[in-house]
Coordinates of C-alpha atoms in Angstrom, one line a residue:
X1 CA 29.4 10.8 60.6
X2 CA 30.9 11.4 64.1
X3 CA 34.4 11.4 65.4
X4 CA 35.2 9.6 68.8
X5 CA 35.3 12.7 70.6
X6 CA 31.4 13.7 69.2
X7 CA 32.1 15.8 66.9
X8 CA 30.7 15.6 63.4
X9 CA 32.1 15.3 59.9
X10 CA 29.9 17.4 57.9
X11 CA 30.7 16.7 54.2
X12 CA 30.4 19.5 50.9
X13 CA 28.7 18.7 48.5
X14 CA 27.1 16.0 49.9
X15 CA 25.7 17.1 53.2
X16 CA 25.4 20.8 52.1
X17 CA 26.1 21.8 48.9
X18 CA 27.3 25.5 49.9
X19 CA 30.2 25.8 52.2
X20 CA 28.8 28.5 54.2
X21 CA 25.9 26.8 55.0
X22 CA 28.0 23.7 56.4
X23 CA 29.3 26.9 58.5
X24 CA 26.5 28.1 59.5
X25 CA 25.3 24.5 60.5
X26 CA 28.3 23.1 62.1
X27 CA 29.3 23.2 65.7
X28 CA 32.1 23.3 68.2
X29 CA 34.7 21.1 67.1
X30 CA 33.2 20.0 64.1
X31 CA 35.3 19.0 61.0
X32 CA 33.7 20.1 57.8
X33 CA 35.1 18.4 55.1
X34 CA 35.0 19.4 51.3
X35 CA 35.6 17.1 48.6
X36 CA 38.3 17.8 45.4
X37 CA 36.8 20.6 42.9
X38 CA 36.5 23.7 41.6
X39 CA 34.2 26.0 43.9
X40 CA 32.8 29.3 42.8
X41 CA 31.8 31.7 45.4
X42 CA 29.2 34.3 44.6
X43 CA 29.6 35.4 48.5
X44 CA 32.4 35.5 50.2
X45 CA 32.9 33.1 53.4
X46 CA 33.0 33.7 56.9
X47 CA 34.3 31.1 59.5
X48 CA 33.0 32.6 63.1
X49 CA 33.4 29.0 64.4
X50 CA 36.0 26.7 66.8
X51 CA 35.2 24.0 63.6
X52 CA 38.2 22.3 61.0
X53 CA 37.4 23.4 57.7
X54 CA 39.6 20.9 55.4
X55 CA 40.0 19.5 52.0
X56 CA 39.2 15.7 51.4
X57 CA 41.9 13.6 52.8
X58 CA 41.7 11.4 49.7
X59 CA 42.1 13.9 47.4
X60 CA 45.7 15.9 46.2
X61 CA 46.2 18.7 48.9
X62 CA 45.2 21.2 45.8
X63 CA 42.4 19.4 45.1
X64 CA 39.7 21.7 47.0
X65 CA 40.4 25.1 45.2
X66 CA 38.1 28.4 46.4
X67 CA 37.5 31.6 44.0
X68 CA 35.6 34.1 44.8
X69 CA 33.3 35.6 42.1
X70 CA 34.6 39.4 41.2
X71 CA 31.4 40.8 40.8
X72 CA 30.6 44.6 41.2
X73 CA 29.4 44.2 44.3
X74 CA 32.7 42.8 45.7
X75 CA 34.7 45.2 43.7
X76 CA 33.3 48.1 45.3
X77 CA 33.7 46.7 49.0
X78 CA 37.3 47.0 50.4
X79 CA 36.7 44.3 53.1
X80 CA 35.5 41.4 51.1
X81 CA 38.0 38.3 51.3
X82 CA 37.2 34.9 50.1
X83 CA 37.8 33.8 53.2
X84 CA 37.5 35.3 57.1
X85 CA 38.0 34.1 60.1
X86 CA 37.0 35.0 63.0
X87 CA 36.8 32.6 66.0
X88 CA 38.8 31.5 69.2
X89 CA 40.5 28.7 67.5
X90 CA 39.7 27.5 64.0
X91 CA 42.1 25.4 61.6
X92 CA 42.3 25.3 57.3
X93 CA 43.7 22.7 55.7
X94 CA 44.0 21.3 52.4
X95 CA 42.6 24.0 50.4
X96 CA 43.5 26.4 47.3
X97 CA 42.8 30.0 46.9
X98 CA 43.0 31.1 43.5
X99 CA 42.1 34.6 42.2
X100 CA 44.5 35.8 39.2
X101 CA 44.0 39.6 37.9
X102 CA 46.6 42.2 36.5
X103 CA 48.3 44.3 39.6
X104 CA 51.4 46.6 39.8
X105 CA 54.8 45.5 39.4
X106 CA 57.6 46.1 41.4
X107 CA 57.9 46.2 45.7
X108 CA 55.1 49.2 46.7
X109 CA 57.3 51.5 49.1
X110 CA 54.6 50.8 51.5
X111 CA 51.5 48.9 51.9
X112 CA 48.2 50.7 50.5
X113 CA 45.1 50.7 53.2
X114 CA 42.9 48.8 51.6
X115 CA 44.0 44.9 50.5
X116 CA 42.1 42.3 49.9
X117 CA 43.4 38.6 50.5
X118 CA 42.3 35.3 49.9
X119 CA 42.2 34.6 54.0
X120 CA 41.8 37.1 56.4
X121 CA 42.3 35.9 60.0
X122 CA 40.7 38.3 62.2
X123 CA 40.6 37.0 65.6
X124 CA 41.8 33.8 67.5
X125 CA 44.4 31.2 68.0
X126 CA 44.2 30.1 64.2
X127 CA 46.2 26.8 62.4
X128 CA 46.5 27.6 58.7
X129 CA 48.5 24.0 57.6
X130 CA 48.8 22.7 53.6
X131 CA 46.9 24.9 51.8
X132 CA 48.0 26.9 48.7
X133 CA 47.3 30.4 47.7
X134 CA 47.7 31.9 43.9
X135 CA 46.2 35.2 43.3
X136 CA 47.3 38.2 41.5
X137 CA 44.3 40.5 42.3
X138 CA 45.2 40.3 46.2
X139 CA 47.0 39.4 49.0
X140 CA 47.3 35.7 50.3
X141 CA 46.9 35.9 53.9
X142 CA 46.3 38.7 56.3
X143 CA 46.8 38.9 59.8
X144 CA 44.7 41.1 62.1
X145 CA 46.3 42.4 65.4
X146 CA 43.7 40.6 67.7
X147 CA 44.9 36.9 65.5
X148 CA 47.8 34.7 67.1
X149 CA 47.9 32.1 63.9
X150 CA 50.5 29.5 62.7
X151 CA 50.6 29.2 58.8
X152 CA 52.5 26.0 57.9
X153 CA 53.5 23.9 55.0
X154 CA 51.3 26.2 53.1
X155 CA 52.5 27.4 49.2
X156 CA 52.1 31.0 48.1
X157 CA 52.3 32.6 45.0
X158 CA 52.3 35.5 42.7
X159 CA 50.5 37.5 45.9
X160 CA 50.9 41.7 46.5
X161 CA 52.0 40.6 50.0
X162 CA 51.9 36.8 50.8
X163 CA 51.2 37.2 54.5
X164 CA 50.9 40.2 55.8
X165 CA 50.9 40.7 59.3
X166 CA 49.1 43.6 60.6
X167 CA 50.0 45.8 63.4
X168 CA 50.6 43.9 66.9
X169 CA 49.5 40.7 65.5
X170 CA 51.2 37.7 67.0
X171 CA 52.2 35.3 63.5
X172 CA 54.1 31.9 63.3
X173 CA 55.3 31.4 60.0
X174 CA 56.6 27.6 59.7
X175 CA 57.8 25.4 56.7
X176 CA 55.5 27.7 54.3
X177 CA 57.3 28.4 50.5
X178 CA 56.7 31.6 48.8
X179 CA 57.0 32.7 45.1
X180 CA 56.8 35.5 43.4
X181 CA 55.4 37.2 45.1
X182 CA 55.8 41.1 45.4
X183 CA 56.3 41.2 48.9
X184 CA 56.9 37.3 50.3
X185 CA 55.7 38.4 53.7
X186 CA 55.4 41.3 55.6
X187 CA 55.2 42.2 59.4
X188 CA 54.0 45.8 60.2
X189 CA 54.2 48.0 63.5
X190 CA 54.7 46.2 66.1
X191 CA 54.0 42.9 65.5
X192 CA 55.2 40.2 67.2
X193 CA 55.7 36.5 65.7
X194 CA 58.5 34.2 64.1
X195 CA 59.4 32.7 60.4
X196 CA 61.4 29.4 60.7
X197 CA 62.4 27.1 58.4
X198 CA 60.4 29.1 55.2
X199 CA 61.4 29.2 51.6
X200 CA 61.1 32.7 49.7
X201 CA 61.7 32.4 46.3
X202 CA 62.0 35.1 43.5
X203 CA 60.6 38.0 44.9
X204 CA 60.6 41.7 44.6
X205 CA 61.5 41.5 48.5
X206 CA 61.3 38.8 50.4
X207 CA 60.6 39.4 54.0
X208 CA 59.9 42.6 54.9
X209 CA 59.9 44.5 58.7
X210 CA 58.8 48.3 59.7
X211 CA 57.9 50.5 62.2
X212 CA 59.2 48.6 65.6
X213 CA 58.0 45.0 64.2
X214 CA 59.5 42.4 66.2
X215 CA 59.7 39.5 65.0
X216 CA 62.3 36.7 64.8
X217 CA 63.5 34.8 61.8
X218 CA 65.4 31.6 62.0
X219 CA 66.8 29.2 59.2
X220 CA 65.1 30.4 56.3
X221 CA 65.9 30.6 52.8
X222 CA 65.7 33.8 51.1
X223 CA 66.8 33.5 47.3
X224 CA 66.0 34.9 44.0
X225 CA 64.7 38.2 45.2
X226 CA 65.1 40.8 42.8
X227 CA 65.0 43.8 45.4
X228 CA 66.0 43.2 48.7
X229 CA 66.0 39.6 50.4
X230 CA 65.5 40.7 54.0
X231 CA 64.6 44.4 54.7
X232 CA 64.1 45.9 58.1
X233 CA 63.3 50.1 58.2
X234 CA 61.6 52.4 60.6
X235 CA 62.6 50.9 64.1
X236 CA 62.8 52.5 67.2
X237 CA 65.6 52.3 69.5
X238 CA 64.2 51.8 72.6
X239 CA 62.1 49.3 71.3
X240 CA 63.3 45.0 71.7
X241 CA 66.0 44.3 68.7
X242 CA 64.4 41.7 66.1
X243 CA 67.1 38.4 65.5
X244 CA 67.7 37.1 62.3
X245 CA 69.6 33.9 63.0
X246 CA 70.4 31.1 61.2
X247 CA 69.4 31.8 57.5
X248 CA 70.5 31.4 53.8
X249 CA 70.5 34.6 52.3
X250 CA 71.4 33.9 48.4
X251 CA 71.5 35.3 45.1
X252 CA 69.5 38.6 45.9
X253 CA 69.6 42.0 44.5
X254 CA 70.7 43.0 48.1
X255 CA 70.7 40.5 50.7
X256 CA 69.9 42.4 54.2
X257 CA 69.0 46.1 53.9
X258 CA 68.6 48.3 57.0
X259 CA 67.0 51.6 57.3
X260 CA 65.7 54.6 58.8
X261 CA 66.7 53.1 62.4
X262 CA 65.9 49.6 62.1
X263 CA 68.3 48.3 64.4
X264 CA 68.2 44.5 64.8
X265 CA 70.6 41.6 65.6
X266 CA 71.7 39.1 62.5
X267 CA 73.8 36.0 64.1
X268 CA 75.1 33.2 62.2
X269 CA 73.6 33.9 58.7
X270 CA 74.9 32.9 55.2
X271 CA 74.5 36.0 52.8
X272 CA 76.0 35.1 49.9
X273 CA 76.2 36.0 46.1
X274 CA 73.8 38.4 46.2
X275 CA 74.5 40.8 43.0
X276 CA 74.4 44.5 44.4
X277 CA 76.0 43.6 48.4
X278 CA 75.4 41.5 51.0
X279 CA 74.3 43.6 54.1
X280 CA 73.3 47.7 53.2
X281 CA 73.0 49.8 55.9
X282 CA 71.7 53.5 54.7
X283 CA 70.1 56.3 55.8
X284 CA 70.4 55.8 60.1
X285 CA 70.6 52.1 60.0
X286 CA 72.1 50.5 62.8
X287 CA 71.9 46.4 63.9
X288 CA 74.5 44.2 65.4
X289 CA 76.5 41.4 63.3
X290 CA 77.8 38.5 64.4
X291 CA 79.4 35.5 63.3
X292 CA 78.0 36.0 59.8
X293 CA 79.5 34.5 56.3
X294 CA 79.1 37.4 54.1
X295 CA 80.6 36.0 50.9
X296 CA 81.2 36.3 47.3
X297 CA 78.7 39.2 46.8
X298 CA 79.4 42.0 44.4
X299 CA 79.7 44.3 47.3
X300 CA 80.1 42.4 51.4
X301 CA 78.9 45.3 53.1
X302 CA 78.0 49.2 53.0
X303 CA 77.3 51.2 55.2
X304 CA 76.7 55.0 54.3
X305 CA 73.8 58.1 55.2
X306 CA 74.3 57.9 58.6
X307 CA 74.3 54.7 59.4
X308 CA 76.0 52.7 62.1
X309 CA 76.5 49.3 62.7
X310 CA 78.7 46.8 64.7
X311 CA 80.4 44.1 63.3
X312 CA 81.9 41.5 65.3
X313 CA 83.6 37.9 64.3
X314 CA 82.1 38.1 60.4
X315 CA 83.2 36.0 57.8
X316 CA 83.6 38.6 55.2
X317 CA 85.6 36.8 52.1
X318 CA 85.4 36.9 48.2
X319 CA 83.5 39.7 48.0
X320 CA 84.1 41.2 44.0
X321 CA 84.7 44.7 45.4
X322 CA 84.8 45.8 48.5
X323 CA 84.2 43.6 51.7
X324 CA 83.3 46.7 53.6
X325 CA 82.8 50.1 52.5
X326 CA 81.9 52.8 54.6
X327 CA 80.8 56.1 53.5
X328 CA 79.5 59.5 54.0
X329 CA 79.4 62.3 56.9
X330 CA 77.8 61.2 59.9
X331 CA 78.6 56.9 59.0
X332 CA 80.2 55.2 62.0
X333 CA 80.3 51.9 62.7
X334 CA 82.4 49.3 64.5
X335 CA 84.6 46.7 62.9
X336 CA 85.9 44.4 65.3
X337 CA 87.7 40.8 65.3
X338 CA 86.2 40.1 61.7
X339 CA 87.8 37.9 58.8
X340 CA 88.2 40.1 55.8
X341 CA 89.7 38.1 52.5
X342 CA 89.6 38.5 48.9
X343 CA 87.8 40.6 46.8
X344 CA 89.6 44.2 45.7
X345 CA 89.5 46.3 48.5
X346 CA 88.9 44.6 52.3
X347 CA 87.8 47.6 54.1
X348 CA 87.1 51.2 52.5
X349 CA 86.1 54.6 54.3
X350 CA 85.8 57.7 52.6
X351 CA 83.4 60.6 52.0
X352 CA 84.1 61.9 55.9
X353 CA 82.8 58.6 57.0
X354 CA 84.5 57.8 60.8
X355 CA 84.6 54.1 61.6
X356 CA 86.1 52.1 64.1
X357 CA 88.4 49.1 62.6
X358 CA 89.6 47.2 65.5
X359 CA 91.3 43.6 66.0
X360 CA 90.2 42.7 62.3
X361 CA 92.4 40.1 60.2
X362 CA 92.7 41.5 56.6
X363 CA 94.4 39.4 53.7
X364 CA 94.2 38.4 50.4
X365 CA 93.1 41.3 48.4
X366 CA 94.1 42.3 45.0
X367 CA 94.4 46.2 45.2
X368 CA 94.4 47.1 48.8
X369 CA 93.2 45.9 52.3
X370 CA 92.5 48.8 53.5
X371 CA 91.8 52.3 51.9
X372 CA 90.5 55.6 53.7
X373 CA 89.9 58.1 51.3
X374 CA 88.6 61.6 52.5
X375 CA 87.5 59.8 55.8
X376 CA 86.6 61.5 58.8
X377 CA 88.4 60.8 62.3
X378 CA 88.4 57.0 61.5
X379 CA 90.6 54.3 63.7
X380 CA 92.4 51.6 62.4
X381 CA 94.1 49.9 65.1
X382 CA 95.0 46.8 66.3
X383 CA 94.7 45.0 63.1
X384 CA 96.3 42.1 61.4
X385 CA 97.0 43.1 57.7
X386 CA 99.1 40.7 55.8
X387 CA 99.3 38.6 52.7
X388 CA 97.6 41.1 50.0
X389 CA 98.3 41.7 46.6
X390 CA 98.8 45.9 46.9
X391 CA 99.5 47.8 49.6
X392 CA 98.5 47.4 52.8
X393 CA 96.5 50.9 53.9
X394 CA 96.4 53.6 52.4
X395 CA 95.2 57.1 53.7
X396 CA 94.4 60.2 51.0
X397 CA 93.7 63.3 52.3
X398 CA 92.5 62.8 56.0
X399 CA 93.9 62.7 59.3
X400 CA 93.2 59.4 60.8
X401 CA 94.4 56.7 63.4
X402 CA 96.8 53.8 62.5
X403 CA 97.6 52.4 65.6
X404 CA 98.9 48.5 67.3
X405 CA 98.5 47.1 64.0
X406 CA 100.5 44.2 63.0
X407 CA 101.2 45.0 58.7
X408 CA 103.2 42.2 56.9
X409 CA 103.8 40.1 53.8
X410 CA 102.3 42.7 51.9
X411 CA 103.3 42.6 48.1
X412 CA 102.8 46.7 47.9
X413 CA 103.7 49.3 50.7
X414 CA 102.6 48.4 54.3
X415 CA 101.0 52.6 54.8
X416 CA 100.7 55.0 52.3
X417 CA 99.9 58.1 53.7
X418 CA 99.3 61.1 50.4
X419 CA 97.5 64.1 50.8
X420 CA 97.5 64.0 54.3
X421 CA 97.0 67.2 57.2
X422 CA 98.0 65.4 60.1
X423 CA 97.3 62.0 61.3
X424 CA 98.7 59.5 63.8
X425 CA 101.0 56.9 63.2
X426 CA 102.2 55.1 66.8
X427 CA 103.5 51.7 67.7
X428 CA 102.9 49.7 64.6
X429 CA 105.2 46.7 63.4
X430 CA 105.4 46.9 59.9
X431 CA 107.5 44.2 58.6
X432 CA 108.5 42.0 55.3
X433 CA 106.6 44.1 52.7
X434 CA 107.6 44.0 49.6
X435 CA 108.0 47.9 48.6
X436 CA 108.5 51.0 51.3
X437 CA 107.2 49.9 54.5
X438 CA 105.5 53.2 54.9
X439 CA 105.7 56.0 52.5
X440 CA 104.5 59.7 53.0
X441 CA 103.6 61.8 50.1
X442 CA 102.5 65.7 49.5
X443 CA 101.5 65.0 53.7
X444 CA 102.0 67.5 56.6
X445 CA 101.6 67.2 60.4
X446 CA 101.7 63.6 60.5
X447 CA 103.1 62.2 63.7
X448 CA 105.0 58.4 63.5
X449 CA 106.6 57.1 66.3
X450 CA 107.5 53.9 68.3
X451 CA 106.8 52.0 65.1
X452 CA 108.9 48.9 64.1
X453 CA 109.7 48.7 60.3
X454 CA 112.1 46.1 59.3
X455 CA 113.1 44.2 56.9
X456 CA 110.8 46.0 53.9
X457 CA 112.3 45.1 50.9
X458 CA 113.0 49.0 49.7
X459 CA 112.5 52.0 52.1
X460 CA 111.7 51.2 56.2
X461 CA 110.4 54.8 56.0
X462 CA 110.3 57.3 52.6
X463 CA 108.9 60.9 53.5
X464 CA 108.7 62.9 49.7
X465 CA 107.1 65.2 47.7
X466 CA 106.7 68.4 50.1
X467 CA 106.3 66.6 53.1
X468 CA 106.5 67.6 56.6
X469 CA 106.7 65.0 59.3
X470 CA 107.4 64.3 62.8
X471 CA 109.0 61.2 63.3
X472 CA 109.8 60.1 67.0
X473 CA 111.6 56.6 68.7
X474 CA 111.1 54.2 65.7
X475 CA 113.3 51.2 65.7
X476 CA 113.8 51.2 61.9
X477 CA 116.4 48.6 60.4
X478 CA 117.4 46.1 57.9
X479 CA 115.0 47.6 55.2
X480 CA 115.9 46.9 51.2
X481 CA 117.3 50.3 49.6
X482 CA 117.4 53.2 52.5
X483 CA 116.1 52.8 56.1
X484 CA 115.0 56.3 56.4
X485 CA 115.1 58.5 53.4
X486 CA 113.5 61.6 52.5
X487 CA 113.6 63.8 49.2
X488 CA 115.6 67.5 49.6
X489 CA 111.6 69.0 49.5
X490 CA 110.7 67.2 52.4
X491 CA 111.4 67.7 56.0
X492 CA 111.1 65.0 58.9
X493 CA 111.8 66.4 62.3

């Protein structure tokens, strides 16, 4: 039968009863179509053609299902797929790929050299639309880096790696759903491409980049995943930042983890109620966040081993623990004009960690908003802290910044400095709390002037327990119990 346009419909089984041989026999925009069953391939196929190779229209988009015979033979060779494709254009639709044998559990901490897949798209402008891969022995789909495919409103499952995009390919990833698989999809060095609109369901991790990949991901759902939802390592700074806009990040191990100078930009992404945190950023991370809702994970952010990130108008609410905790020498980082509610602590840096926390709203936390513990020179200035349960900040044994910062309606002390050698307190309004609007303990060197503290429903200032402090113009008045007050083994000068 022709088409209108001259090209012929070549029909399996009843034209040719072996698919290759329809191959072999088709031409240039020919559409070879296979009817509903079970086919058994003692060879595997190659597609070298600008042909259609589809199921049956009539038939459920399932119905044509592919396996490829696992004799010795193809045991032995590293390169047999059922499937390759290698042509200028080419499209599959309607099939199944089906291959199930016993493989390693758990994410591989980096892909092996040798993987066999189902489809192997070597060359060419390839469509990939409908079909459905399940295979345990191998991969689903692999991407060359000569092959500029779109895979769309195709179903993959229980794959090593259910696309995996080799180095400088060009893939499109569109309306695809994967499941369990070990590694949903993958892009390696360099390559290029975009995932939109895909769902990637209970995986070890579900979309994974490395080595300066550069792709962009856009409103997809990442859920289930019982390692890392999205994980980006091995970048290199001078290279184009990936985006990650737009997605639902949800009920992960970790949602977003960066490494080992991955370094891309996440915009306007839900990452919520993921069980370990929200974002990680370890061991030289960096990226930029904005206008995230990190939300009612275990843990909203960390950031420790060097890492550094910025983080700028974030939702960061109801996380169990921390919102953001920032640790370890050589951690810096930028917090700037984010929304940090609930959860214990709001922000936390310790461990000789040095962020910047700038113009950030902090409320509603049970313990303390926010806690630097052993911190390096950290910043904190310029906040608005108000309206949690403990105190407001609270500094142990480093000498940091608190500076411009508006601290009220705290149910605790609005600063707690203990442990402290040195440290600058200056032009703070610290107002309404309801204990010691700041308190110094077992602290020496610390400089506090042209503060306002008022109206703190015990001590405006209380400076005890071998302290040694230089206090300059502070308008301090109408405080609870003492305005200023210090213990006969203290000093303020």
């Amino acid at each position: 039968a022709n088409k209108p346009d001259g090209s012929r419909i070549i029909h399996v089984p009843k034209d040719f009863n072996d698919i290759q041989e329809a191959i072999d026999a088709s031409r240039h925009g020919d559409y070879i179509s296979i009817s509903s069953g079970q086919y058994v391939l003692h060879q595997p196929l190659l597609l070298n053609k600008e042909i259609h190779l589809v199921g049956d229209e009539d038939g459920a988009s399932d119905g044509v299902v592919l396996t490829l015979e696992r004799s010795s033979k193809t045991l032995m060779n590293p390169d047999v797929h059922i499937l390759t494709v290698a042509a200028p254009s080419a499209r599959i639709s309607r099939i199944c790929f089906s291959h199930h044998e016993t493989v390693k559990a758990g994410r591989q901490p980096s892909p092996p050299k040798d993987l066999l897949f189902c489809l192997f798209l070597k060359e060419g402008n390839i469509l990939v639309d409908n079909c459905t891969f399940s295979s345990t022995f191998a991969s689903a789909i692999g991407v060359a880096g000569e092959c500029r495919p779109t895979v769309s409103l195709s179903r993959i499952s229980a794959a090593e790696y259910g696309v995996f995009a080799c180095a400088r390919s060009t893939t499109r990833l569109k309306n695809n759903t994967f499941t369990k698989c070990q590694t949903g999809v993958y892009f390696d060095e360099k390559a290029l491409g975009a995932a939109e609109e895909n769902h990637v369901v209970e995986c070890n991790c579900g979309i994974e980049m490395t080595a300066s990949a550069c792709p962009t991901l856009e409103r997809n759902v990442v859920t289930g995943c019982t390692e890392v939802g999205v994980y980006v390592s091995s970048g290199n700074p001078a290279a184009p930042k990936m985006l990650i806009r737009g997605n639902q990040i949800t009920g992960n191990a970790v949602g977003v983890q960066i490494e080992q100078c991955g370094n891309p930009i996440l915009e306007k992404n839900t990452v919520e109620q993921n069980t370990e945190a929200g974002v990680r950023i370890t061991a030289n991370g960096a990226g930029e966040f904005l206008l995230n809702e990190i939300a009612d994970n275990a843990i909203g952010v960390i950031m420790d081993r060097g890492s550094s990130a910025k983080f700028t108008k974030n939702a960061v609410r109801d996380n169990a623990r921390y919102g953001v905790l920032v640790q370890g020498q050589g951690t810096f980082g930028l917090l700037n004009d984010n929304d940090v509610a609930g959860g214990a602590y709001g922000v936390s840096v310790s461990d000789g960690a040095a962020p910047s926390v700038l113009q950030n709203r902090v409320s509603g936390t049970r313990e303390c908003a926010v806690l630097l513990n052993c911190a390096g020179a950290a910043k904190v200035n310029e906040n608005e802290i108000f309206d949690n349960a403990g105190d407001a900040v609270q500094v142990t044994q480093c000498a940091v910044q608190v500076q411009q910062n508006t601290i009220s309606k705290n149910e605790g002390k609005g600063v707690w400095a203990q442990g402290c050698d040195g440290g600058l307190y200056t032009d703070n309004v610290i107002t309404h709390n309801g204990s010691a609007g700041m308190q110094v303990s077992q602290s020496q060197g610390l400089q506090i002037e042209d503060n306002r503290l008022m109206q703190n429903e015990q001590e405006g200032l209380l400076v005890h327990n071998n302290s040694r402090v230089r206090v300059g113009e502070n308008v301090v008045a109408e405080n609870g119990t003492h305005n200023i007050y210090h213990t006969n083994d203290s000093l303020i000068e």
